[in-house]
Amino acid sequence: MKKNILKKREMPDAYLNLPYYLNKYLGELPEPPLDPKTKKPIGPEALLRLFPLELIKQEVSLEKEIPIPDEVRELYASYRPSPLLRASRLEKILGTPASIYFKYEGASPVGSHKLNTALPQAYYNKKEGVSLLTTETGAGQWGSALALACRFFNMKCKVFMVKGSYEQKPYRKTVMHLYGADVIASPSVETQAGKAFLSRLPGTMGSLGMAISEAIEVAVTTPGAHYALGSVLNHVLTHQTIIGLEAKRQMEKGGVYPDVVVGCCGGGSNLAGISFPFLADKLSGNASALRVVAVEPESCPSLTKGEYRYDSADTAGMTPLMKMYTMGSGFVPSPIHAGGLRYHGDSPLVSFLYYKKLMEATAYGQRDVFAAARKFAQAEGIIPAPESAHAIRQVIEEANRAKEEGKKKTILFSLSGHGLLDLGAYEEFLEGGMV
Ligand SMILES: *Cc1c(COP(=O)(O)O)cnc(C)c1O
């Protein structure tokens, strides 16, 4: 395939909204979020303290598409369309008849797909007069993305970073500081929620669930402040569909269509991004054989081992209850290097798709994943984020299966970010110290 780069003018001008397709072709939607006190569906107005109206509308929208604002398209144009590449050297090494394509999101200024939603979120907040965005971050990818987006739109940004990462992975903290954000190790003494975690769990290294509670508390108690989330919510997944929409156009140019789409899954946003445009085809009857595979770490296996039920999105129980596959909101996963995959739940949309068997899921252990990452780096040169390496591990599985079955197949996966700030983890792997 020669032309894997779209021209700027061929970049999508609207996001794809999967709930439209679920409603139209399946006649069913994920169950709505509930008020944690009354256990009744929450009205959109309950979210106005946290999010701008436009994002709340997107959260419940059943429109087919959501237009991308011109200001956001202009900012996208500095790094999008992202390249669609073929991993032909990996194919050769594996001796597989499968063709392997990947969408490389690591070429964004912050090194991951997270900027795709940080930009529209900052844009809509700015438009409604918000001056401070608060958020949480695990390994720091989302925090860096929101810090940059806030800088572009001239807003303040306050990031609660999971303490374990804050202390052990300092470089993304530096990135956030460079962009001008305020970064606080969570749990902190800045919030009531943080103080409560510290007294209940002295010495805790924190979790995403705790950091979310802190960020929400600051947002609701500070005038002019809103909260932003980097995954899980419908509007976040919708923004990420730009990945799959571009990929589809890029593949069409080469006359190919995937048999299987693979993505790693923390909250589900990069997986949704790469797969929803193809799942829309499947739902409308145009790609009935298409498979989508979510890949998660064995240490935080929410889809493969969790329960499908209503649960809180944070540890302090401040968020609406969401119907999702969950390990329980008090679950603190063991500290693995793929920090972006350490979330106790999954997005309601991805959970619903898995429940409806429109998606498959699988889990791998850390060393297995890093071995796949090394194989990929040696074949293609790109050093993947440990999160993205989960997808690569499954891609190798798919390619080997194609070889055993002697079948051609087209694999597409999301390489959600680069791993150049994760070299400490790679070093530990190479030295054999990884558990
Ligand atoms: C945050 C992150 C993930 C996990 O989040 P999703 O919402 O599941 O995509 C995966 N890869 C990278 C590089 C990340 O930064």
Short mmCIF file of C-alpha atoms and ligand atoms in Angstrom, two decimals:
data_model
loop_
_atom_site.label_atom_id
_atom_site.label_comp_id
_atom_site.label_asym_id
_atom_site.label_seq_id
_atom_site.Cartn_x
_atom_site.Cartn_y
_atom_site.Cartn_z
CA MET A 1 0.00 0.00 0.00
CA LYS A 2 1.66 3.19 -1.13
CA LYS A 3 -0.59 5.99 0.01
CA ASN A 4 -0.97 5.65 3.71
CA ILE A 5 -1.02 9.36 4.43
CA LEU A 6 -4.25 11.25 3.91
CA LYS A 7 -4.10 14.81 2.73
CA LYS A 8 -5.15 17.35 5.33
CA ARG A 9 -8.36 18.09 3.45
CA GLU A 10 -9.22 14.39 3.58
CA MET A 11 -9.20 14.47 7.37
CA PRO A 12 -12.67 13.70 8.79
CA ASP A 13 -14.76 16.78 9.68
CA ALA A 14 -17.05 14.91 12.10
CA TYR A 15 -16.71 12.23 14.76
CA LEU A 16 -18.72 9.01 14.51
CA ASN A 17 -21.29 8.50 17.27
CA LEU A 18 -21.72 4.75 17.82
CA PRO A 19 -24.91 5.02 19.96
CA TYR A 20 -26.74 6.08 16.78
CA TYR A 21 -25.89 2.72 15.21
CA LEU A 22 -26.70 0.75 18.37
CA ASN A 23 -30.06 2.47 18.59
CA LYS A 24 -30.88 2.07 14.92
CA TYR A 25 -29.66 -1.46 14.21
CA LEU A 26 -29.63 -3.20 17.59
CA GLY A 27 -32.56 -1.28 19.07
CA GLU A 28 -30.74 -1.19 22.36
CA LEU A 29 -28.39 1.13 24.24
CA PRO A 30 -26.18 0.75 27.31
CA GLU A 31 -28.11 1.35 30.54
CA PRO A 32 -27.93 4.98 31.75
CA PRO A 33 -25.78 6.26 34.64
CA LEU A 34 -27.55 6.38 38.03
CA ASP A 35 -27.49 8.85 40.88
CA PRO A 36 -25.39 7.22 43.63
CA LYS A 37 -27.91 8.24 46.32
CA THR A 38 -31.33 7.73 44.74
CA LYS A 39 -30.27 4.96 42.31
CA LYS A 40 -32.42 6.71 39.67
CA PRO A 41 -31.09 7.70 36.22
CA ILE A 42 -29.33 11.04 36.52
CA GLY A 43 -30.53 13.92 34.40
CA PRO A 44 -27.99 15.76 32.24
CA GLU A 45 -28.34 18.79 34.57
CA ALA A 46 -26.60 16.83 37.35
CA LEU A 47 -23.43 16.90 35.23
CA LEU A 48 -23.43 20.65 34.60
CA ARG A 49 -21.24 21.32 37.63
CA LEU A 50 -18.50 19.19 36.05
CA PHE A 51 -18.78 19.45 32.27
CA PRO A 52 -19.73 22.02 29.63
CA LEU A 53 -23.22 21.66 28.16
CA GLU A 54 -21.91 20.75 24.72
CA LEU A 55 -20.04 17.71 26.08
CA ILE A 56 -23.08 16.63 28.12
CA LYS A 57 -25.13 16.80 24.92
CA GLN A 58 -22.53 14.65 23.19
CA GLU A 59 -22.64 12.21 26.11
CA VAL A 60 -26.32 11.42 25.45
CA SER A 61 -26.43 12.15 21.72
CA LEU A 62 -28.07 9.75 19.26
CA GLU A 63 -26.97 11.76 16.24
CA LYS A 64 -25.01 9.85 13.61
CA GLU A 65 -22.12 12.33 13.60
CA ILE A 66 -20.75 15.10 15.77
CA PRO A 67 -19.07 17.94 13.85
CA ILE A 68 -15.45 18.73 14.72
CA PRO A 69 -15.12 22.48 15.44
CA ASP A 70 -12.82 24.36 13.03
CA GLU A 71 -10.52 25.48 15.87
CA VAL A 72 -10.02 21.86 16.89
CA ARG A 73 -9.48 20.71 13.29
CA GLU A 74 -6.76 23.34 12.95
CA LEU A 75 -4.98 22.01 16.02
CA TYR A 76 -5.44 18.43 14.81
CA ALA A 77 -3.80 19.42 11.54
CA SER A 78 -0.46 19.85 13.32
CA TYR A 79 -0.26 16.09 13.89
CA ARG A 80 -3.16 14.48 12.04
CA PRO A 81 -4.02 12.51 10.00
CA SER A 82 -1.79 10.10 11.88
CA PRO A 83 0.11 7.58 9.78
CA LEU A 84 -1.32 4.18 8.92
CA LEU A 85 1.66 1.88 8.58
CA ARG A 86 2.13 -1.73 7.53
CA ALA A 87 4.27 -3.89 9.82
CA SER A 88 5.73 -5.83 6.92
CA ARG A 89 9.01 -6.70 8.64
CA LEU A 90 7.10 -8.11 11.59
CA GLU A 91 4.98 -10.12 9.13
CA LYS A 92 8.19 -11.57 7.63
CA ILE A 93 9.72 -12.41 10.99
CA LEU A 94 6.52 -14.17 12.02
CA GLY A 95 6.27 -15.91 8.63
CA THR A 96 2.57 -15.16 8.59
CA PRO A 97 0.23 -14.90 5.60
CA ALA A 98 -1.60 -12.14 7.52
CA SER A 99 -1.14 -8.46 6.68
CA ILE A 100 -0.67 -6.28 9.71
CA TYR A 101 -1.56 -2.58 9.67
CA PHE A 102 -1.35 -0.12 12.52
CA LYS A 103 -2.45 3.39 13.21
CA TYR A 104 0.42 5.22 14.92
CA GLU A 105 -0.84 7.68 17.53
CA GLY A 106 2.61 8.03 19.12
CA ALA A 107 3.43 10.78 16.63
CA SER A 108 1.23 13.30 18.45
CA PRO A 109 3.15 16.02 20.37
CA VAL A 110 2.37 14.32 23.69
CA GLY A 111 3.15 10.85 22.34
CA SER A 112 -0.30 9.25 22.62
CA HIS A 113 -3.89 9.33 21.35
CA LYS A 114 -5.06 11.28 24.42
CA LEU A 115 -4.63 14.68 22.75
CA ASN A 116 -7.46 13.76 20.33
CA THR A 117 -9.99 14.29 23.13
CA ALA A 118 -8.04 16.79 25.26
CA LEU A 119 -8.30 19.38 22.47
CA PRO A 120 -12.10 19.31 21.96
CA GLN A 121 -12.67 19.08 25.73
CA ALA A 122 -10.54 22.15 26.39
CA TYR A 123 -12.20 23.92 23.46
CA TYR A 124 -15.78 23.40 24.70
CA ASN A 125 -14.84 24.35 28.27
CA LYS A 126 -13.12 27.52 27.11
CA LYS A 127 -16.15 28.43 25.04
CA GLU A 128 -18.31 28.27 28.16
CA GLY A 129 -15.96 30.52 30.12
CA VAL A 130 -14.20 27.89 32.24
CA SER A 131 -10.78 29.01 33.51
CA LEU A 132 -9.46 25.88 35.27
CA LEU A 133 -9.65 22.20 34.34
CA THR A 134 -8.89 19.53 36.93
CA THR A 135 -8.15 15.93 36.16
CA GLU A 136 -6.40 12.76 37.28
CA THR A 137 -3.60 10.92 35.57
CA GLY A 138 -1.96 7.53 36.08
CA ALA A 139 1.27 7.23 34.15
CA GLY A 140 0.85 10.81 32.96
CA GLN A 141 -0.23 10.51 29.33
CA TRP A 142 -3.67 11.99 29.89
CA GLY A 143 -2.31 14.68 32.22
CA SER A 144 0.26 15.74 29.60
CA ALA A 145 -2.40 15.87 26.89
CA LEU A 146 -4.79 17.97 28.96
CA ALA A 147 -1.95 20.22 30.13
CA LEU A 148 -1.06 20.99 26.51
CA ALA A 149 -4.68 21.48 25.45
CA CYS A 150 -5.22 23.92 28.35
CA ARG A 151 -2.07 25.78 27.32
CA PHE A 152 -3.37 26.09 23.72
CA PHE A 153 -6.71 27.46 24.98
CA ASN A 154 -5.16 29.61 27.70
CA MET A 155 -6.68 27.86 30.71
CA LYS A 156 -5.20 26.64 33.98
CA CYS A 157 -4.80 22.92 34.52
CA LYS A 158 -4.50 21.00 37.78
CA VAL A 159 -3.55 17.34 37.60
CA PHE A 160 -3.78 14.78 40.41
CA MET A 161 -1.17 12.19 39.53
CA VAL A 162 -1.23 8.72 41.10
CA LYS A 163 1.51 8.90 43.75
CA GLY A 164 3.31 5.73 42.61
CA SER A 165 3.83 7.21 39.14
CA TYR A 166 4.58 10.68 40.49
CA GLU A 167 7.50 9.26 42.43
CA GLN A 168 8.71 6.52 40.11
CA LYS A 169 8.05 8.03 36.67
CA PRO A 170 9.04 11.68 36.95
CA TYR A 171 9.39 12.55 33.26
CA ARG A 172 5.74 13.06 32.38
CA LYS A 173 5.43 15.22 35.48
CA THR A 174 8.16 17.37 33.93
CA VAL A 175 6.25 17.43 30.63
CA MET A 176 3.14 18.69 32.44
CA HIS A 177 5.19 21.30 34.31
CA LEU A 178 6.72 22.46 31.04
CA TYR A 179 3.26 23.00 29.58
CA GLY A 180 2.45 25.03 32.69
CA ALA A 181 0.17 22.66 34.63
CA ASP A 182 0.01 22.24 38.39
CA VAL A 183 0.77 18.59 39.32
CA ILE A 184 -0.10 17.07 42.71
CA ALA A 185 0.73 13.59 43.97
CA SER A 186 -2.51 11.74 44.87
CA PRO A 187 -3.75 11.07 47.48
CA SER A 188 -2.92 14.56 48.72
CA VAL A 189 -3.80 16.73 51.70
CA GLU A 190 -5.35 19.31 49.34
CA THR A 191 -8.76 17.64 49.40
CA GLN A 192 -11.10 16.08 51.96
CA ALA A 193 -11.20 12.90 49.85
CA GLY A 194 -7.40 12.75 49.75
CA LYS A 195 -7.08 13.23 53.51
CA ALA A 196 -9.62 10.44 54.08
CA PHE A 197 -7.67 8.04 51.81
CA LEU A 198 -4.44 8.92 53.62
CA SER A 199 -5.87 8.24 57.05
CA ARG A 200 -7.58 5.02 55.94
CA LEU A 201 -4.65 3.72 53.88
CA PRO A 202 -1.43 5.23 55.29
CA GLY A 203 1.46 4.85 52.84
CA THR A 204 -0.83 4.13 49.86
CA MET A 205 0.70 4.75 46.44
CA GLY A 206 -2.69 5.89 45.15
CA SER A 207 -4.94 4.77 42.32
CA LEU A 208 -6.81 6.35 39.43
CA GLY A 209 -10.05 5.96 41.40
CA MET A 210 -8.63 8.03 44.30
CA ALA A 211 -7.18 10.68 41.99
CA ILE A 212 -10.56 11.05 40.24
CA SER A 213 -12.24 11.71 43.61
CA GLU A 214 -9.71 14.46 44.37
CA ALA A 215 -9.96 16.11 40.96
CA ILE A 216 -13.77 16.14 41.11
CA GLU A 217 -13.74 17.63 44.59
CA VAL A 218 -11.53 20.52 43.48
CA ALA A 219 -13.68 21.09 40.37
CA VAL A 220 -16.94 21.33 42.33
CA THR A 221 -15.49 23.52 45.09
CA THR A 222 -13.57 26.02 42.90
CA PRO A 223 -15.44 28.78 41.05
CA GLY A 224 -14.85 28.71 37.28
CA ALA A 225 -13.50 25.18 37.39
CA HIS A 226 -14.60 22.07 35.53
CA TYR A 227 -13.39 18.50 35.49
CA ALA A 228 -12.14 16.53 32.48
CA LEU A 229 -11.85 12.77 32.03
CA GLY A 230 -9.44 11.13 29.57
CA SER A 231 -11.33 7.91 28.88
CA VAL A 232 -14.47 5.91 29.81
CA LEU A 233 -17.20 8.48 28.98
CA ASN A 234 -19.16 8.35 25.72
CA HIS A 235 -17.98 11.76 24.50
CA VAL A 236 -14.33 10.80 25.02
CA LEU A 237 -14.76 7.61 22.99
CA THR A 238 -16.58 9.58 20.31
CA HIS A 239 -13.69 12.06 19.96
CA GLN A 240 -11.29 9.15 19.52
CA THR A 241 -13.23 7.82 16.51
CA ILE A 242 -11.11 10.15 14.43
CA ILE A 243 -8.49 7.36 14.63
CA GLY A 244 -10.72 4.74 13.05
CA LEU A 245 -12.34 7.13 10.58
CA GLU A 246 -8.92 8.05 9.22
CA ALA A 247 -7.80 4.42 9.26
CA LYS A 248 -10.83 3.41 7.23
CA ARG A 249 -10.15 6.03 4.57
CA GLN A 250 -6.48 5.13 4.51
CA MET A 251 -7.23 1.44 4.10
CA GLU A 252 -9.86 2.14 1.44
CA LYS A 253 -7.16 3.91 -0.59
CA GLY A 254 -5.16 0.71 -0.51
CA GLY A 255 -8.22 -1.41 -1.24
CA VAL A 256 -8.13 -3.29 2.07
CA TYR A 257 -10.55 -3.83 4.95
CA PRO A 258 -9.68 -5.43 8.29
CA ASP A 259 -10.86 -8.89 9.36
CA VAL A 260 -9.86 -8.13 12.91
CA VAL A 261 -9.29 -4.86 14.80
CA VAL A 262 -7.20 -4.97 17.99
CA GLY A 263 -6.65 -2.39 20.72
CA CYS A 264 -5.42 -2.35 24.29
CA CYS A 265 -8.12 -1.46 26.78
CA GLY A 266 -7.80 0.59 29.94
CA GLY A 267 -10.94 2.71 29.94
CA GLY A 268 -11.54 1.81 26.32
CA SER A 269 -10.91 5.04 24.41
CA ASN A 270 -8.19 4.05 21.93
CA LEU A 271 -9.90 0.73 21.31
CA ALA A 272 -13.19 2.54 20.69
CA GLY A 273 -11.37 5.04 18.51
CA ILE A 274 -9.90 2.49 16.15
CA SER A 275 -12.85 0.08 16.15
CA PHE A 276 -16.14 2.03 16.30
CA PRO A 277 -16.16 3.12 12.64
CA PHE A 278 -15.76 -0.54 11.66
CA LEU A 279 -18.29 -1.72 14.26
CA ALA A 280 -20.74 0.77 12.72
CA ASP A 281 -20.32 -1.19 9.47
CA LYS A 282 -20.83 -4.45 11.32
CA LEU A 283 -23.99 -3.19 13.05
CA SER A 284 -25.42 -1.99 9.75
CA GLY A 285 -24.79 -5.40 8.20
CA ASN A 286 -21.83 -4.47 5.99
CA ALA A 287 -19.03 -6.27 7.82
CA SER A 288 -20.66 -9.24 9.51
CA ALA A 289 -17.43 -11.25 9.89
CA LEU A 290 -15.43 -8.40 11.46
CA ARG A 291 -13.90 -9.18 14.86
CA VAL A 292 -12.79 -6.66 17.47
CA VAL A 293 -10.47 -7.70 20.30
CA ALA A 294 -9.85 -5.75 23.53
CA VAL A 295 -6.57 -6.56 25.28
CA GLU A 296 -6.03 -5.94 28.99
CA PRO A 297 -3.37 -6.73 31.60
CA GLU A 298 -3.79 -9.90 33.69
CA SER A 299 -3.33 -7.75 36.80
CA CYS A 300 -6.38 -5.58 36.02
CA PRO A 301 -8.69 -7.84 33.98
CA SER A 302 -11.96 -5.91 34.20
CA LEU A 303 -13.54 -7.31 31.00
CA THR A 304 -12.19 -10.86 31.24
CA LYS A 305 -12.63 -11.37 34.99
CA GLY A 306 -14.81 -8.48 36.22
CA GLU A 307 -18.56 -8.37 36.82
CA TYR A 308 -21.04 -6.50 34.60
CA ARG A 309 -22.90 -4.31 37.08
CA TYR A 310 -23.42 -0.77 38.27
CA ASP A 311 -20.35 0.62 40.03
CA SER A 312 -18.81 3.92 40.94
CA ALA A 313 -16.18 5.38 38.60
CA ASP A 314 -14.07 6.61 41.53
CA THR A 315 -13.01 5.34 44.95
CA ALA A 316 -14.83 7.87 47.13
CA GLY A 317 -18.16 7.20 45.38
CA MET A 318 -18.66 10.78 44.12
CA THR A 319 -19.41 9.94 40.48
CA PRO A 320 -22.65 8.63 39.03
CA LEU A 321 -22.94 4.83 39.07
CA MET A 322 -22.12 3.38 35.69
CA LYS A 323 -23.06 0.00 34.24
CA MET A 324 -19.74 -1.55 33.34
CA TYR A 325 -17.42 -4.49 33.73
CA THR A 326 -15.64 -3.76 36.99
CA MET A 327 -13.21 -5.19 39.48
CA GLY A 328 -14.96 -3.09 42.14
CA SER A 329 -14.26 0.61 42.74
CA GLY A 330 -12.08 -0.17 45.79
CA PHE A 331 -9.78 -2.39 43.70
CA VAL A 332 -6.15 -1.23 43.73
CA PRO A 333 -4.30 -3.07 40.95
CA SER A 334 -0.71 -4.14 41.51
CA PRO A 335 1.74 -1.62 40.10
CA ILE A 336 2.49 -2.68 36.51
CA HIS A 337 4.28 -0.53 33.97
CA ALA A 338 1.26 -0.10 31.72
CA GLY A 339 -0.15 2.54 34.10
CA GLY A 340 -2.77 3.61 31.55
CA LEU A 341 -4.46 0.21 31.82
CA ARG A 342 -4.82 0.19 35.61
CA TYR A 343 -8.43 1.28 35.91
CA HIS A 344 -10.93 -0.81 37.90
CA GLY A 345 -13.70 -0.50 35.32
CA ASP A 346 -14.29 -0.05 31.59
CA SER A 347 -16.32 2.40 29.60
CA PRO A 348 -20.07 1.65 29.58
CA LEU A 349 -20.04 1.54 25.76
CA VAL A 350 -17.17 -0.95 25.50
CA SER A 351 -18.68 -3.00 28.36
CA PHE A 352 -22.02 -3.14 26.54
CA LEU A 353 -20.39 -4.22 23.27
CA TYR A 354 -18.52 -6.97 25.06
CA TYR A 355 -21.69 -8.07 26.86
CA LYS A 356 -23.48 -8.18 23.50
CA LYS A 357 -20.62 -10.25 22.05
CA LEU A 358 -19.84 -7.57 19.47
CA MET A 359 -16.34 -7.50 20.93
CA GLU A 360 -13.96 -10.13 22.34
CA ALA A 361 -11.48 -9.65 25.17
CA THR A 362 -8.24 -11.25 26.28
CA ALA A 363 -5.59 -10.61 28.96
CA TYR A 364 -1.79 -11.05 29.07
CA GLY A 365 0.89 -10.90 31.74
CA GLN A 366 3.49 -8.16 31.84
CA ARG A 367 6.58 -10.08 30.72
CA ASP A 368 4.75 -11.64 27.81
CA VAL A 369 3.67 -8.17 26.72
CA PHE A 370 7.19 -6.70 26.95
CA ALA A 371 8.58 -9.61 24.92
CA ALA A 372 6.04 -8.75 22.20
CA ALA A 373 7.08 -5.09 22.42
CA ARG A 374 10.74 -6.05 21.93
CA LYS A 375 9.87 -8.16 18.91
CA PHE A 376 7.94 -5.24 17.44
CA ALA A 377 10.66 -2.68 18.18
CA GLN A 378 13.29 -4.88 16.55
CA ALA A 379 11.10 -5.39 13.49
CA GLU A 380 9.63 -1.91 13.00
CA GLY A 381 11.89 0.42 14.99
CA ILE A 382 9.04 1.99 16.94
CA ILE A 383 9.22 1.47 20.71
CA PRO A 384 5.61 1.07 21.82
CA ALA A 385 4.09 2.29 25.07
CA PRO A 386 3.68 -0.67 27.45
CA GLU A 387 -0.08 -0.15 27.12
CA SER A 388 0.02 -0.42 23.33
CA ALA A 389 2.26 -3.48 23.60
CA HIS A 390 -0.75 -5.40 24.94
CA ALA A 391 -2.39 -4.95 21.53
CA ILE A 392 0.83 -6.06 19.83
CA ARG A 393 0.88 -9.25 21.91
CA GLN A 394 -2.59 -10.14 20.61
CA VAL A 395 -1.69 -9.17 17.04
CA ILE A 396 1.16 -11.68 17.16
CA GLU A 397 -1.34 -14.27 18.41
CA GLU A 398 -3.67 -13.48 15.51
CA ALA A 399 -0.83 -13.60 12.98
CA ASN A 400 0.39 -16.96 14.31
CA ARG A 401 -3.12 -18.36 14.14
CA ALA A 402 -3.39 -17.25 10.50
CA LYS A 403 -0.13 -19.08 9.85
CA GLU A 404 -1.35 -22.31 11.49
CA GLU A 405 -4.60 -22.14 9.54
CA GLY A 406 -2.81 -21.14 6.34
CA LYS A 407 -5.25 -18.25 5.95
CA LYS A 408 -4.74 -14.74 4.69
CA LYS A 409 -6.20 -12.15 6.98
CA THR A 410 -5.96 -8.42 7.48
CA ILE A 411 -5.21 -7.20 10.97
CA LEU A 412 -5.52 -3.59 12.08
CA PHE A 413 -4.37 -2.39 15.46
CA SER A 414 -4.03 0.81 17.40
CA LEU A 415 -0.50 1.74 18.44
CA SER A 416 -1.83 4.19 20.99
CA GLY A 417 1.49 5.73 22.05
CA HIS A 418 5.28 5.54 22.03
CA GLY A 419 7.30 4.14 24.91
CA LEU A 420 10.21 6.56 24.96
CA LEU A 421 9.31 7.74 28.45
CA ASP A 422 9.00 4.14 29.62
CA LEU A 423 12.60 3.11 29.13
CA GLY A 424 12.98 2.38 32.85
CA ALA A 425 10.39 -0.37 32.43
CA TYR A 426 12.13 -1.69 29.33
CA GLU A 427 15.43 -1.73 31.14
CA GLU A 428 13.90 -3.73 33.96
CA PHE A 429 12.55 -6.19 31.38
CA LEU A 430 15.90 -6.54 29.63
CA GLU A 431 17.68 -7.08 32.93
CA GLY A 432 15.24 -9.85 33.80
CA GLY A 433 13.93 -8.13 36.94
CA MET A 434 10.34 -7.77 35.78
CA VAL A 435 7.64 -9.63 37.68
C1 LIG B 1 -4.19 6.06 28.49
C2 LIG B 1 -3.59 5.15 27.52
C3 LIG B 1 -4.17 3.91 27.22
C4 LIG B 1 -5.37 3.39 27.92
O1 LIG B 1 -6.53 4.15 27.84
P1 LIG B 1 -7.71 3.80 26.87
O2 LIG B 1 -8.77 4.77 27.23
O3 LIG B 1 -8.14 2.39 27.13
O4 LIG B 1 -7.23 3.98 25.48
C5 LIG B 1 -3.58 3.14 26.25
N1 LIG B 1 -2.46 3.53 25.61
C6 LIG B 1 -1.87 4.70 25.87
C7 LIG B 1 -0.63 5.07 25.14
C8 LIG B 1 -2.42 5.56 26.82
O5 LIG B 1 -1.85 6.73 27.07
#
